[in-house]
C-alpha positions as MATLAB code, in Angstrom:
seq = 'MAAFDLEAEVRDLAARRDINAAVQRYMRGLDRLDPELQRSAFHDDAFVDAGLSAGGPYEFVPFCQQLLGDMGASHHMLGQVSIEFTGTDTANGECYFQAWHHTTGEDGEPRDLFISGRYIDEYACKNGEWRIAKRRLITDWVTDHPADHSFFAQPGIHRGSRRGEDFSDQRDWPVGQ';
ca = [
       0.000    0.000    0.000;
       1.344    3.411   -0.995;
       1.906    5.982    1.705;
      -0.463    8.943    1.839;
       1.148   11.989    0.206;
      -0.348   15.110    1.778;
       1.587   17.459   -0.522;
       0.268   15.673   -3.630;
      -3.293   15.826   -2.270;
      -3.014   19.558   -1.577;
      -1.572   20.185   -5.084;
      -4.452   18.182   -6.597;
      -7.097   20.080   -4.619;
      -5.524   23.467   -5.401;
      -5.375   22.627   -9.125;
      -9.042   21.549   -9.126;
      -9.964   24.780   -7.318;
      -8.081   26.891   -9.844;
      -9.513   25.042  -12.862;
     -13.052   25.439  -11.491;
     -12.374   29.138  -10.892;
     -11.337   29.552  -14.555;
     -14.498   27.769  -15.741;
     -16.628   29.986  -13.493;
     -14.901   33.192  -14.648;
     -15.722   32.234  -18.217;
     -19.446   31.814  -17.452;
     -19.711   34.966  -15.361;
     -17.882   36.935  -18.045;
     -20.508   35.800  -20.554;
     -23.529   36.763  -18.462;
     -22.188   40.035  -17.101;
     -20.747   41.016  -20.523;
     -17.320   41.385  -18.951;
     -14.740   40.611  -21.651;
     -11.718   40.843  -19.339;
     -13.233   38.329  -16.938;
     -14.182   35.938  -19.739;
     -10.741   36.326  -21.329;
      -9.019   35.538  -17.998;
     -10.265   31.952  -18.220;
      -7.924   31.232  -21.162;
      -4.207   31.064  -21.764;
      -3.048   33.477  -24.493;
      -2.395   30.619  -26.941;
      -5.666   28.777  -26.215;
      -7.882   27.390  -28.968;
     -11.673   27.646  -28.676;
     -14.181   26.038  -31.044;
     -17.804   26.989  -30.338;
     -19.046   26.063  -33.809;
     -20.101   29.586  -34.769;
     -16.578   30.816  -34.000;
     -13.237   29.032  -33.717;
      -9.847   30.497  -32.920;
      -7.866   32.088  -30.133;
      -9.292   33.968  -27.158;
      -8.514   37.370  -28.695;
     -10.967   36.583  -31.503;
     -13.375   34.381  -29.573;
     -14.107   36.646  -26.596;
     -15.140   39.658  -28.744;
     -17.339   37.319  -30.809;
     -19.132   36.131  -27.630;
     -19.459   39.616  -26.205;
     -21.010   40.897  -29.455;
     -23.352   37.918  -29.863;
     -24.605   38.010  -26.269;
     -24.531   41.815  -26.125;
     -27.084   41.897  -28.933;
     -29.437   39.818  -26.762;
     -31.557   41.239  -23.960;
     -29.973   38.999  -21.323;
     -28.364   35.604  -20.782;
     -27.962   33.192  -17.902;
     -25.464   30.322  -17.989;
     -25.560   27.603  -15.349;
     -22.777   25.077  -14.804;
     -23.584   21.474  -14.051;
     -21.092   18.776  -13.215;
     -17.457   19.516  -13.945;
     -15.174   16.506  -14.275;
     -11.401   16.901  -14.251;
      -8.810   14.226  -14.998;
      -5.122   15.035  -14.678;
      -3.032   13.860  -17.617;
       0.293   15.179  -16.333;
       1.783   17.444  -13.694;
       0.614   20.582  -15.512;
      -2.144   19.259  -17.793;
      -5.689   17.997  -17.377;
      -8.776   17.118  -19.398;
     -12.276   18.120  -18.415;
     -15.927   18.123  -19.322;
     -18.379   20.760  -18.075;
     -22.137   20.489  -18.497;
     -24.075   23.728  -18.944;
     -27.532   25.129  -19.578;
     -27.936   28.606  -21.019;
     -30.969   30.869  -21.358;
     -30.982   33.764  -23.807;
     -33.535   36.568  -24.077;
     -33.899   36.988  -27.825;
     -36.362   38.651  -30.169;
     -38.228   36.872  -32.939;
     -38.650   38.143  -36.496;
     -41.978   39.628  -35.399;
     -40.229   41.650  -32.661;
     -41.759   39.570  -29.871;
     -39.572   38.353  -26.986;
     -38.374   34.759  -27.034;
     -36.667   32.403  -24.572;
     -33.869   30.423  -26.217;
     -32.471   27.567  -24.132;
     -29.278   25.739  -25.090;
     -27.815   22.836  -23.169;
     -24.536   21.126  -23.784;
     -21.010   20.447  -22.666;
     -17.598   22.034  -22.885;
     -14.846   19.532  -23.661;
     -11.699   21.125  -22.269;
      -7.979   20.732  -21.934;
      -6.380   22.697  -19.107;
      -2.765   23.678  -18.590;
      -0.829   25.235  -15.754;
       1.566   27.873  -17.083;
       3.471   30.277  -14.861;
       1.585   28.828  -11.897;
      -1.887   29.538  -13.379;
      -4.383   26.883  -14.407;
      -6.486   28.058  -17.348;
      -8.285   26.650  -20.365;
      -5.876   25.632  -23.143;
      -8.425   24.076  -25.541;
     -12.208   24.137  -25.534;
     -14.924   22.761  -27.797;
     -18.622   23.439  -27.220;
     -20.902   20.453  -27.821;
     -24.620   21.269  -28.087;
     -26.894   18.522  -26.751;
     -30.309   20.195  -27.058;
     -31.971   23.491  -27.931;
     -35.484   24.831  -27.488;
     -36.925   28.230  -28.439;
     -40.262   29.512  -27.065;
     -42.285   32.727  -26.966;
     -41.441   34.588  -23.754;
     -43.599   36.263  -21.145;
     -41.426   38.694  -19.198;
     -44.322   40.499  -17.503;
     -43.045   39.206  -14.146;
     -40.217   41.760  -14.345;
     -42.705   44.639  -14.473;
     -43.794   43.973  -10.885;
     -42.550   46.408   -8.243;
     -39.711   45.167   -6.060;
     -38.289   42.642   -8.539;
     -34.488   42.678   -8.585;
     -33.493   41.873  -12.151;
     -30.004   40.931  -13.241;
     -28.023   43.379  -15.320;
     -24.838   43.561  -17.376;
     -21.718   45.613  -18.120;
     -20.922   46.319  -14.462;
     -24.462   47.401  -13.541;
     -25.568   44.175  -11.825;
     -26.162   44.287   -8.087;
     -23.424   41.672   -7.643;
     -20.969   44.195   -9.107;
     -22.328   47.272   -7.326;
     -23.377   45.766   -3.966;
     -25.179   48.986   -3.156;
     -26.943   47.802   -0.013;
     -29.313   50.207    1.719;
     -27.537   52.363    4.309;
     -27.413   50.654    7.687;
     -27.928   47.150    6.285;
];
């Protein structure tokens, strides 16, 4: 029986933490329309293939920001994230996601577009930072329905926002709270 290696366990846990943080920065950067945050999930020489766009992060991030920026809102939710180390500084992963997009139909009416799929990733640790080195988006299902957003017209509803205007960015709590 091999002896327990505490240092190896801590390195493994720290790498998993850092990889998950990169995956989460990517998703938050999409929804908050924060290109710097989204870009920080990738190494400079990363390759990303989302079907509609393929290339490096300096081309891919602006593509995403433009595509999602033209929509009324988006909400990406991560599911299970699996990580398998392939070397000291490399790992493979698969991340499930569901994404909602507020779009507009040809008739100008609001629509709810839902996309669900997986990101197939390769991660690398360079200069002490785990980030995405390669990513391919796999779409598993899509549905598109007429939307009813009348709920948001009710008083007191706190709706998400973008471009630094979301409450999570501002945290402008009432005085004394």
